GROMACS .gro file of C-alpha atoms in nm:
model
  437
    1MET     CA    1   0.000   0.000   0.000
    2THR     CA    2   0.124   0.346  -0.078
    3PHE     CA    3   0.193   0.618   0.171
    4LYS     CA    4   0.213   0.981   0.059
    5LYS     CA    5   0.504   1.105   0.264
    6LEU     CA    6   0.449   1.447   0.416
    7SER     CA    7   0.776   1.636   0.426
    8ILE     CA    8   0.856   1.922   0.664
    9ALA     CA    9   0.806   2.264   0.509
   10VAL     CA   10   1.128   2.423   0.402
   11LEU     CA   11   1.078   2.779   0.283
   12LEU     CA   12   0.742   2.953   0.269
   13VAL     CA   13   0.753   3.118  -0.070
   14LEU     CA   14   0.438   3.206  -0.257
   15CYS     CA   15   0.573   3.138  -0.605
   16ALA     CA   16   0.446   2.947  -0.903
   17THR     CA   17   0.749   2.719  -0.908
   18SER     CA   18   0.721   2.395  -0.714
   19VAL     CA   19   0.897   2.393  -0.377
   20LYS     CA   20   0.960   2.027  -0.432
   21ALA     CA   21   1.146   2.101  -0.756
   22GLN     CA   22   1.346   2.383  -0.597
   23PHE     CA   23   1.444   2.222  -0.270
   24GLY     CA   24   1.436   1.848  -0.345
   25MET     CA   25   1.151   1.751  -0.114
   26PRO     CA   26   1.121   1.371  -0.143
   27ASP     CA   27   0.817   1.188  -0.269
   28ALA     CA   28   0.697   0.836  -0.187
   29ASP     CA   29   0.930   0.681  -0.445
   30THR     CA   30   1.233   0.768  -0.232
   31LYS     CA   31   1.109   0.523   0.029
   32TYR     CA   32   0.888   0.270  -0.143
   33ALA     CA   33   1.031   0.237  -0.496
   34THR     CA   34   1.397   0.180  -0.410
   35ALA     CA   35   1.397  -0.188  -0.515
   36LEU     CA   36   1.214  -0.132  -0.846
   37LEU     CA   37   1.410  -0.187  -1.166
   38LYS     CA   38   1.596   0.118  -1.290
   39PRO     CA   39   1.532   0.290  -1.625
   40GLY     CA   40   1.713   0.117  -1.909
   41THR     CA   41   1.688  -0.228  -1.748
   42LYS     CA   42   1.547  -0.504  -1.967
   43ALA     CA   43   1.197  -0.578  -1.836
   44PRO     CA   44   1.180  -0.947  -1.736
   45ASP     CA   45   0.933  -1.141  -1.945
   46PHE     CA   46   0.654  -1.326  -1.766
   47LYS     CA   47   0.380  -1.566  -1.865
   48LEU     CA   48   0.069  -1.561  -1.645
   49LYS     CA   49  -0.297  -1.658  -1.660
   50THR     CA   50  -0.590  -1.425  -1.695
   51ALA     CA   51  -0.905  -1.477  -1.487
   52GLU     CA   52  -1.053  -1.658  -1.788
   53GLY     CA   53  -0.762  -1.902  -1.790
   54LYS     CA   54  -0.593  -1.764  -2.099
   55THR     CA   55  -0.213  -1.741  -2.105
   56PHE     CA   56  -0.070  -1.392  -2.140
   57LYS     CA   57   0.296  -1.323  -2.219
   58LEU     CA   58   0.440  -0.976  -2.162
   59SER     CA   59   0.673  -1.001  -2.462
   60SER     CA   60   0.366  -1.028  -2.687
   61LEU     CA   61   0.330  -0.650  -2.646
   62LYS     CA   62   0.682  -0.563  -2.765
   63GLY     CA   63   0.670  -0.265  -2.997
   64LYS     CA   64   0.420  -0.083  -2.778
   65TYR     CA   65   0.444   0.121  -2.460
   66VAL     CA   66   0.327  -0.099  -2.173
   67VAL     CA   67   0.213   0.001  -1.825
   68VAL     CA   68   0.233  -0.283  -1.572
   69ASP     CA   69   0.033  -0.217  -1.257
   70PHE     CA   70   0.102  -0.439  -0.953
   71TRP     CA   71  -0.198  -0.440  -0.721
   72ALA     CA   72  -0.438  -0.654  -0.514
   73SER     CA   73  -0.808  -0.638  -0.433
   74TRP     CA   74  -0.734  -0.646  -0.058
   75CYS     CA   75  -0.505  -0.339  -0.078
   76PRO     CA   76  -0.691  -0.017   0.025
   77ASP     CA   77  -0.449   0.214  -0.157
   78CYS     CA   78  -0.477   0.001  -0.471
   79ARG     CA   79  -0.855   0.039  -0.464
   80LYS     CA   80  -0.816   0.411  -0.406
   81ASP     CA   81  -0.581   0.439  -0.705
   82LEU     CA   82  -0.780   0.218  -0.944
   83PRO     CA   83  -1.011   0.493  -1.079
   84ASN     CA   84  -0.702   0.692  -1.174
   85VAL     CA   85  -0.544   0.389  -1.345
   86ILE     CA   86  -0.866   0.311  -1.533
   87ARG     CA   87  -0.893   0.675  -1.644
   88MET     CA   88  -0.534   0.659  -1.768
   89ASN     CA   89  -0.608   0.341  -1.964
   90ASP     CA   90  -0.908   0.508  -2.127
   91GLU     CA   91  -0.697   0.811  -2.219
   92PHE     CA   92  -0.388   0.633  -2.354
   93LYS     CA   93  -0.522   0.309  -2.507
   94ASN     CA   94  -0.564   0.482  -2.843
   95LYS     CA   95  -0.214   0.631  -2.824
   96GLY     CA   96  -0.019   0.306  -2.849
   97VAL     CA   97  -0.018   0.222  -2.477
   98GLU     CA   98  -0.125  -0.114  -2.333
   99PHE     CA   99  -0.213  -0.156  -1.966
  100VAL     CA  100  -0.154  -0.483  -1.782
  101GLY     CA  101  -0.264  -0.545  -1.425
  102VAL     CA  102  -0.073  -0.800  -1.219
  103SER     CA  103  -0.273  -0.899  -0.913
  104PHE     CA  104  -0.129  -1.042  -0.591
  105ASP     CA  105  -0.465  -1.192  -0.496
  106THR     CA  106  -0.487  -1.551  -0.378
  107ASP     CA  107  -0.867  -1.554  -0.391
  108LYS     CA  108  -0.980  -1.563  -0.754
  109ALA     CA  109  -1.337  -1.469  -0.667
  110ALA     CA  110  -1.227  -1.155  -0.481
  111TRP     CA  111  -0.997  -1.062  -0.770
  112THR     CA  112  -1.261  -1.099  -1.041
  113LYS     CA  113  -1.532  -0.934  -0.831
  114LEU     CA  114  -1.327  -0.616  -0.793
  115MET     CA  115  -1.238  -0.610  -1.164
  116THR     CA  116  -1.608  -0.625  -1.246
  117LYS     CA  117  -1.697  -0.361  -0.986
  118TYR     CA  118  -1.444  -0.110  -1.123
  119GLY     CA  119  -1.492  -0.197  -1.490
  120MET     CA  120  -1.132  -0.303  -1.553
  121THR     CA  121  -1.134  -0.389  -1.922
  122TYR     CA  122  -0.759  -0.413  -1.981
  123THR     CA  123  -0.556  -0.733  -1.940
  124ASN     CA  124  -0.527  -0.860  -1.584
  125VAL     CA  125  -0.323  -1.162  -1.476
  126SER     CA  126  -0.222  -1.333  -1.152
  127GLU     CA  127  -0.023  -1.623  -1.012
  128LEU     CA  128  -0.288  -1.653  -0.739
  129LYS     CA  129  -0.010  -1.685  -0.483
  130LYS     CA  130   0.084  -1.475  -0.182
  131TRP     CA  131   0.259  -1.157  -0.287
  132HIS     CA  132   0.615  -1.240  -0.175
  133ASP     CA  133   0.587  -1.597  -0.302
  134THR     CA  134   0.529  -1.484  -0.660
  135GLU     CA  135   0.810  -1.499  -0.915
  136VAL     CA  136   0.696  -1.178  -1.080
  137SER     CA  137   0.728  -0.972  -0.757
  138LYS     CA  138   1.085  -1.094  -0.713
  139ALA     CA  139   1.174  -1.025  -1.076
  140TYR     CA  140   1.039  -0.671  -1.059
  141GLY     CA  141   1.148  -0.579  -0.703
  142VAL     CA  142   0.794  -0.501  -0.591
  143ASN     CA  143   0.806  -0.433  -0.217
  144TRP     CA  144   0.505  -0.199  -0.209
  145ILE     CA  145   0.172  -0.183  -0.387
  146PRO     CA  146   0.044  -0.029  -0.592
  147SER     CA  147   0.367  -0.016  -0.794
  148MET     CA  148   0.375   0.066  -1.163
  149TYR     CA  149   0.618   0.037  -1.451
  150ILE     CA  150   0.630   0.196  -1.793
  151ILE     CA  151   0.806  -0.032  -2.038
  152GLY     CA  152   0.925   0.107  -2.370
  153LYS     CA  153   0.868  -0.024  -2.719
  154ASP     CA  154   1.212  -0.190  -2.702
  155GLY     CA  155   1.118  -0.383  -2.389
  156ASN     CA  156   1.330  -0.174  -2.152
  157VAL     CA  157   1.207  -0.003  -1.836
  158ILE     CA  158   1.135   0.369  -1.876
  159LEU     CA  159   0.997   0.431  -1.527
  160GLY     CA  160   0.923   0.241  -1.207
  161SER     CA  161   0.713   0.424  -0.948
  162VAL     CA  162   0.455   0.387  -0.673
  163LEU     CA  163   0.290   0.710  -0.791
  164SER     CA  164   0.031   0.684  -1.067
  165ASP     CA  165   0.041   1.061  -1.122
  166LYS     CA  166   0.410   1.038  -1.209
  167VAL     CA  167   0.331   0.755  -1.450
  168GLU     CA  168   0.060   0.964  -1.615
  169LYS     CA  169   0.292   1.261  -1.650
  170THR     CA  170   0.555   1.045  -1.821
  171LEU     CA  171   0.299   0.884  -2.052
  172THR     CA  172   0.173   1.228  -2.153
  173GLU     CA  173   0.525   1.330  -2.252
  174LEU     CA  174   0.598   1.001  -2.431
  175THR     CA  175   0.283   1.013  -2.642
  176ALA     CA  176   0.271   1.387  -2.706
  177VAL     CA  177   0.230   1.486  -3.069
  178LYS     CA  178   0.358   1.834  -3.141
  179LYS     CA  179   0.101   2.022  -3.344
  180VAL     CA  180   0.088   2.380  -3.460
  181ILE     CA  181  -0.209   2.546  -3.291
  182PRO     CA  182  -0.404   2.759  -3.541
  183GLY     CA  183  -0.412   3.123  -3.438
  184THR     CA  184  -0.180   3.408  -3.351
  185THR     CA  185   0.053   3.506  -3.068
  186GLU     CA  186   0.108   3.874  -3.002
  187LYS     CA  187   0.350   4.043  -2.763
  188LEU     CA  188   0.235   4.381  -2.632
  189THR     CA  189   0.252   4.620  -2.338
  190ILE     CA  190  -0.036   4.754  -2.129
  191ASN     CA  191  -0.027   5.046  -1.889
  192GLY     CA  192  -0.031   4.906  -1.534
  193SER     CA  193  -0.033   5.051  -1.185
  194MET     CA  194   0.345   5.096  -1.167
  195GLY     CA  195   0.444   5.123  -1.533
  196LYS     CA  196   0.405   4.917  -1.848
  197LEU     CA  197   0.315   4.550  -1.820
  198ALA     CA  198   0.464   4.300  -2.065
  199ALA     CA  199   0.194   4.070  -2.200
  200ILE     CA  200   0.127   3.792  -2.451
  201ILE     CA  201  -0.210   3.735  -2.618
  202GLN     CA  202  -0.284   3.400  -2.780
  203LYS     CA  203  -0.585   3.414  -3.010
  204PRO     CA  204  -0.757   3.138  -3.210
  205VAL     CA  205  -0.841   3.174  -3.577
  206LEU     CA  206  -1.149   3.394  -3.610
  207VAL     CA  207  -1.345   3.489  -3.919
  208ALA     CA  208  -1.447   3.849  -3.978
  209GLY     CA  209  -1.687   3.962  -3.709
  210GLN     CA  210  -1.644   3.649  -3.496
  211ARG     CA  211  -1.591   3.693  -3.123
  212CYS     CA  212  -1.452   3.461  -2.857
  213PRO     CA  213  -1.396   3.438  -2.480
  214MET     CA  214  -1.075   3.573  -2.323
  215VAL     CA  215  -0.902   3.428  -2.014
  216MET     CA  216  -0.663   3.634  -1.802
  217ILE     CA  217  -0.389   3.406  -1.663
  218LEU     CA  218  -0.220   3.541  -1.348
  219HIS     CA  219   0.116   3.412  -1.223
  220GLY     CA  220   0.228   3.379  -0.862
  221PHE     CA  221   0.479   3.555  -0.638
  222MET     CA  222   0.817   3.590  -0.812
  223GLY     CA  223   0.675   3.404  -1.112
  224ASN     CA  224   0.621   3.530  -1.465
  225LYS     CA  225   0.398   3.494  -1.767
  226GLY     CA  226   0.621   3.220  -1.909
  227GLY     CA  227   0.557   2.953  -1.646
  228GLN     CA  228   0.497   2.606  -1.795
  229LEU     CA  229   0.153   2.556  -1.643
  230ASN     CA  230   0.034   2.895  -1.769
  231GLU     CA  231   0.166   2.816  -2.118
  232LEU     CA  232  -0.008   2.477  -2.121
  233ILE     CA  233  -0.338   2.634  -2.020
  234ALA     CA  234  -0.305   2.905  -2.287
  235ASP     CA  235  -0.236   2.642  -2.556
  236SER     CA  236  -0.527   2.422  -2.443
  237LEU     CA  237  -0.766   2.717  -2.452
  238GLN     CA  238  -0.648   2.829  -2.794
  239LYS     CA  239  -0.714   2.480  -2.935
  240HIS     CA  240  -1.075   2.520  -2.826
  241GLY     CA  241  -1.134   2.866  -2.967
  242ILE     CA  242  -1.060   3.067  -2.651
  243ALA     CA  243  -0.813   3.355  -2.636
  244SER     CA  244  -0.586   3.422  -2.338
  245ILE     CA  245  -0.359   3.691  -2.204
  246ARG     CA  246  -0.058   3.626  -1.983
  247PHE     CA  247   0.131   3.917  -1.834
  248ASP     CA  248   0.404   3.996  -1.582
  249PHE     CA  249   0.289   4.185  -1.274
  250ASN     CA  250   0.475   4.505  -1.184
  251GLY     CA  251   0.833   4.436  -1.076
  252HIS     CA  252   0.820   4.086  -1.227
  253GLY     CA  253   0.958   3.942  -1.549
  254GLU     CA  254   0.972   4.193  -1.833
  255SER     CA  255   0.730   4.444  -1.681
  256GLU     CA  256   0.828   4.780  -1.544
  257GLY     CA  257   0.819   4.863  -1.174
  258ASP     CA  258   1.029   4.799  -0.864
  259PHE     CA  259   0.975   4.458  -0.702
  260GLN     CA  260   1.027   4.616  -0.359
  261LYS     CA  261   0.721   4.837  -0.420
  262MET     CA  262   0.499   4.546  -0.529
  263THR     CA  263   0.193   4.471  -0.313
  264VAL     CA  264  -0.115   4.256  -0.359
  265LEU     CA  265  -0.317   4.575  -0.388
  266ASN     CA  266  -0.119   4.717  -0.679
  267GLU     CA  267  -0.123   4.375  -0.846
  268ILE     CA  268  -0.503   4.395  -0.829
  269GLU     CA  269  -0.478   4.735  -0.998
  270ASP     CA  270  -0.255   4.578  -1.265
  271ALA     CA  271  -0.518   4.309  -1.321
  272LYS     CA  272  -0.795   4.569  -1.347
  273LYS     CA  273  -0.607   4.754  -1.618
  274VAL     CA  274  -0.550   4.432  -1.810
  275TYR     CA  275  -0.921   4.352  -1.774
  276ASP     CA  276  -1.018   4.694  -1.912
  277TYR     CA  277  -0.784   4.641  -2.207
  278VAL     CA  278  -0.907   4.294  -2.310
  279ALA     CA  279  -1.274   4.364  -2.238
  280ALA     CA  280  -1.257   4.647  -2.494
  281LEU     CA  281  -1.106   4.431  -2.771
  282PRO     CA  282  -1.356   4.401  -3.059
  283TYR     CA  283  -1.322   4.022  -3.082
  284VAL     CA  284  -1.379   3.949  -2.710
  285ASN     CA  285  -1.732   3.856  -2.598
  286SER     CA  286  -1.659   3.754  -2.236
  287VAL     CA  287  -1.372   3.750  -1.986
  288ALA     CA  288  -1.265   3.494  -1.725
  289VAL     CA  289  -0.964   3.486  -1.493
  290SER     CA  290  -0.732   3.213  -1.368
  291GLY     CA  291  -0.465   3.266  -1.102
  292HIS     CA  292  -0.204   3.054  -0.929
  293SER     CA  293  -0.074   3.107  -0.573
  294GLN     CA  294  -0.057   3.483  -0.506
  295GLY     CA  295  -0.209   3.525  -0.851
  296GLY     CA  296  -0.501   3.323  -0.716
  297VAL     CA  297  -0.551   3.572  -0.433
  298VAL     CA  298  -0.541   3.857  -0.686
  299ALA     CA  299  -0.790   3.674  -0.910
  300SER     CA  300  -1.028   3.613  -0.620
  301MET     CA  301  -1.025   3.974  -0.506
  302LEU     CA  302  -1.052   4.100  -0.863
  303ALA     CA  303  -1.359   3.880  -0.900
  304GLY     CA  304  -1.509   4.026  -0.584
  305GLU     CA  305  -1.455   4.380  -0.706
  306LEU     CA  306  -1.571   4.327  -1.065
  307GLY     CA  307  -1.849   4.079  -0.995
  308SER     CA  308  -2.006   3.806  -1.205
  309ASP     CA  309  -2.149   4.061  -1.451
  310LYS     CA  310  -1.796   4.127  -1.577
  311LEU     CA  311  -1.624   3.794  -1.511
  312LYS     CA  312  -1.786   3.483  -1.654
  313ALA     CA  313  -1.573   3.235  -1.456
  314VAL     CA  314  -1.287   3.224  -1.206
  315VAL     CA  315  -1.023   2.955  -1.147
  316LEU     CA  316  -0.795   2.953  -0.842
  317MET     CA  317  -0.494   2.720  -0.831
  318ALA     CA  318  -0.342   2.677  -0.485
  319PRO     CA  319  -0.460   3.028  -0.382
  320ALA     CA  320  -0.214   3.174  -0.131
  321ALA     CA  321  -0.453   3.335   0.116
  322VAL     CA  322  -0.204   3.230   0.386
  323LEU     CA  323  -0.008   3.547   0.309
  324ARG     CA  324  -0.226   3.752   0.545
  325GLU     CA  325  -0.175   3.511   0.838
  326ASP     CA  326   0.199   3.511   0.774
  327ALA     CA  327   0.209   3.891   0.792
  328ILE     CA  328   0.005   3.892   1.113
  329LYS     CA  329   0.236   3.633   1.270
  330GLY     CA  330   0.540   3.837   1.168
  331ASN     CA  331   0.699   3.552   0.978
  332VAL     CA  332   0.706   3.588   0.601
  333PHE     CA  333   0.921   3.369   0.378
  334GLY     CA  334   1.110   3.234   0.678
  335LYS     CA  335   1.199   3.585   0.801
  336SER     CA  336   1.076   3.695   1.144
  337PHE     CA  337   0.992   4.057   1.229
  338ASP     CA  338   0.771   4.269   1.452
  339PRO     CA  339   0.434   4.261   1.272
  340LEU     CA  340   0.333   4.588   1.437
  341ASP     CA  341   0.650   4.760   1.313
  342PRO     CA  342   0.772   4.575   1.001
  343PRO     CA  343   1.103   4.667   0.838
  344GLU     CA  344   1.119   4.869   0.520
  345ALA     CA  345   1.248   4.564   0.332
  346VAL     CA  346   1.301   4.191   0.380
  347ASP     CA  347   1.588   4.026   0.194
  348MET     CA  348   1.468   3.756  -0.044
  349PHE     CA  349   1.648   3.499  -0.254
  350GLY     CA  350   1.785   3.602  -0.593
  351GLY     CA  351   1.879   3.945  -0.460
  352LYS     CA  352   1.517   4.057  -0.438
  353LYS     CA  353   1.382   4.263  -0.148
  354LEU     CA  354   1.024   4.241  -0.027
  355GLY     CA  355   0.901   4.586   0.064
  356GLY     CA  356   0.755   4.686   0.398
  357ASP     CA  357   0.442   4.807   0.218
  358TYR     CA  358   0.375   4.451   0.107
  359ILE     CA  359   0.376   4.335   0.470
  360ARG     CA  360   0.174   4.630   0.599
  361THR     CA  361  -0.099   4.592   0.336
  362ALA     CA  362  -0.105   4.213   0.373
  363PHE     CA  363  -0.157   4.254   0.750
  364SER     CA  364  -0.510   4.384   0.698
  365LEU     CA  365  -0.585   4.254   0.349
  366PRO     CA  366  -0.958   4.165   0.324
  367ILE     CA  367  -0.900   3.860   0.107
  368TYR     CA  368  -1.206   3.646   0.173
  369GLU     CA  369  -1.428   3.943   0.255
  370THR     CA  370  -1.363   4.091  -0.091
  371ALA     CA  371  -1.375   3.758  -0.276
  372ALA     CA  372  -1.711   3.673  -0.115
  373LYS     CA  373  -1.882   3.942  -0.325
  374TYR     CA  374  -1.835   3.727  -0.636
  375ASP     CA  375  -2.123   3.488  -0.696
  376GLY     CA  376  -2.043   3.343  -1.037
  377PRO     CA  377  -1.903   3.002  -1.137
  378ALA     CA  378  -1.560   2.915  -0.998
  379LEU     CA  379  -1.316   2.627  -0.970
  380ILE     CA  380  -1.059   2.583  -0.692
  381VAL     CA  381  -0.774   2.334  -0.745
  382HIS     CA  382  -0.541   2.247  -0.456
  383GLY     CA  383  -0.309   1.963  -0.358
  384THR     CA  384  -0.294   1.788  -0.021
  385GLY     CA  385   0.086   1.782  -0.048
  386ASP     CA  386   0.111   2.162  -0.071
  387ARG     CA  387   0.354   2.273   0.202
  388VAL     CA  388   0.358   2.635   0.084
  389VAL     CA  389  -0.015   2.695   0.111
  390PRO     CA  390  -0.216   2.424   0.294
  391TYR     CA  391  -0.515   2.306   0.092
  392THR     CA  392  -0.753   2.425   0.366
  393TYR     CA  393  -0.714   2.776   0.223
  394GLY     CA  394  -0.858   2.649  -0.104
  395GLU     CA  395  -1.138   2.475   0.084
  396ARG     CA  396  -1.236   2.805   0.245
  397TYR     CA  397  -1.287   2.966  -0.096
  398HIS     CA  398  -1.514   2.675  -0.183
  399GLN     CA  399  -1.714   2.743   0.134
  400ILE     CA  400  -1.769   3.111   0.060
  401TRP     CA  401  -1.838   3.060  -0.310
  402LYS     CA  402  -2.163   2.862  -0.329
  403ASN     CA  403  -2.138   2.832  -0.708
  404SER     CA  404  -1.789   2.678  -0.700
  405GLU     CA  405  -1.632   2.340  -0.764
  406LEU     CA  406  -1.340   2.204  -0.561
  407GLN     CA  407  -1.074   1.967  -0.694
  408ILE     CA  408  -0.841   1.833  -0.424
  409LEU     CA  409  -0.545   1.645  -0.574
  410ASP     CA  410  -0.401   1.383  -0.343
  411GLY     CA  411  -0.032   1.440  -0.273
  412PHE     CA  412   0.012   1.726  -0.522
  413ASP     CA  413   0.246   2.007  -0.420
  414HIS     CA  414   0.216   2.382  -0.466
  415GLY     CA  415   0.330   2.376  -0.828
  416PHE     CA  416   0.140   2.054  -0.920
  417SER     CA  417   0.474   1.903  -1.022
  418GLN     CA  418   0.346   1.547  -0.974
  419ASN     CA  419   0.155   1.588  -1.300
  420ILE     CA  420   0.136   1.940  -1.439
  421TYR     CA  421  -0.058   1.808  -1.740
  422ARG     CA  422  -0.340   1.690  -1.518
  423ALA     CA  423  -0.363   2.035  -1.357
  424ASP     CA  424  -0.378   2.186  -1.706
  425ALA     CA  425  -0.655   1.946  -1.810
  426ILE     CA  426  -0.864   2.016  -1.500
  427VAL     CA  427  -0.835   2.394  -1.536
  428SER     CA  428  -0.873   2.407  -1.914
  429ASN     CA  429  -1.167   2.167  -1.930
  430TYR     CA  430  -1.351   2.371  -1.667
  431LEU     CA  431  -1.294   2.698  -1.852
  432ILE     CA  432  -1.394   2.542  -2.184
  433LYS     CA  433  -1.713   2.409  -2.024
  434GLU     CA  434  -1.807   2.744  -1.870
  435LEU     CA  435  -1.704   2.972  -2.157
  436CYS     CA  436  -1.834   2.769  -2.448
  437LYS     CA  437  -2.188   2.708  -2.323
   0.00000   0.00000   0.00000
């Protein structure tokens, strides 16, 4: 059975980049996948029986990508993971990927009953022996279940993991087909609260007089418009006839302004000016907003100020409403100070300095009070493995927004690094659903 290891928080930074990627926070593989075969190893062939008594040989699938899932009906974490595995099979079976389940059940009736219950249509085999007595578990170093392998077309191991999200991420990259997305990409500048904001608009192909929705994509603290997740969302929207604008907040990326003078309040003003710009474009018929981390806080407060008459939908990804509590406690980004008399600047990494105005305004920032004024459709996406912003902050948005949906991703960190493509799909599919009604 898997165990999602909860690591101690390292540095509380409200940025779009994954803390795990920056600081090497371990995942469950570091403890439970150590005996699995390494990438490049020849995958041992095996010949096992299906529940119907047919003989299946792994080598019969050579020339295809193969996912081998080791599981058992009596394993709670296996049962918990099965819907994800079945969804993956449905998604990748037409992309040259074959799924094979290897059960460690000893009771055939229990094995087949669960397969029927969950609708497991892909090949499933078993020795019908106790786990550690099976030859296949020894050959593949399976000391924990569920454990999964991706085997390449040449029969060599590509990945061994106890994390299905990591398997899905790798499969997405292996089967990706690079296509040119019809439309245009335009770089431009927009007048913001502290100077000009550097922006990128991606627009689908439109015939004369045709209009389309526009999504504002807001990055997090110390992030920029070029973050991978933001780019994936913009591409997904463009494929479905939706335009998007990504921009750098003041003092970030290519935009003007002094980072030390940046506050959540002037980022909201930046977002308002971007809204005014895109709402006036002749080809835009509606506007939505998506924000990650601190960008999620900005998006939520922007929604509260503009209302559902002006914003058709809102998406918050790991919204960093914790920033107010941090300021009140006098401990921001691992730096302690007197919250009633904050310093003029706090030294950050990368030579950046966080201004005292940021702390002072965050101290009394009416985040939820402002956001609560929005009553339109919304989606909140948060991971239980987020050690930068606990997922309870996302849950609170769901509580105050009665017309919202909540997606809690088990074990996902602040940057959704376990499977950034899944985060993109969840966000993009929601926006497509709401904007293309």
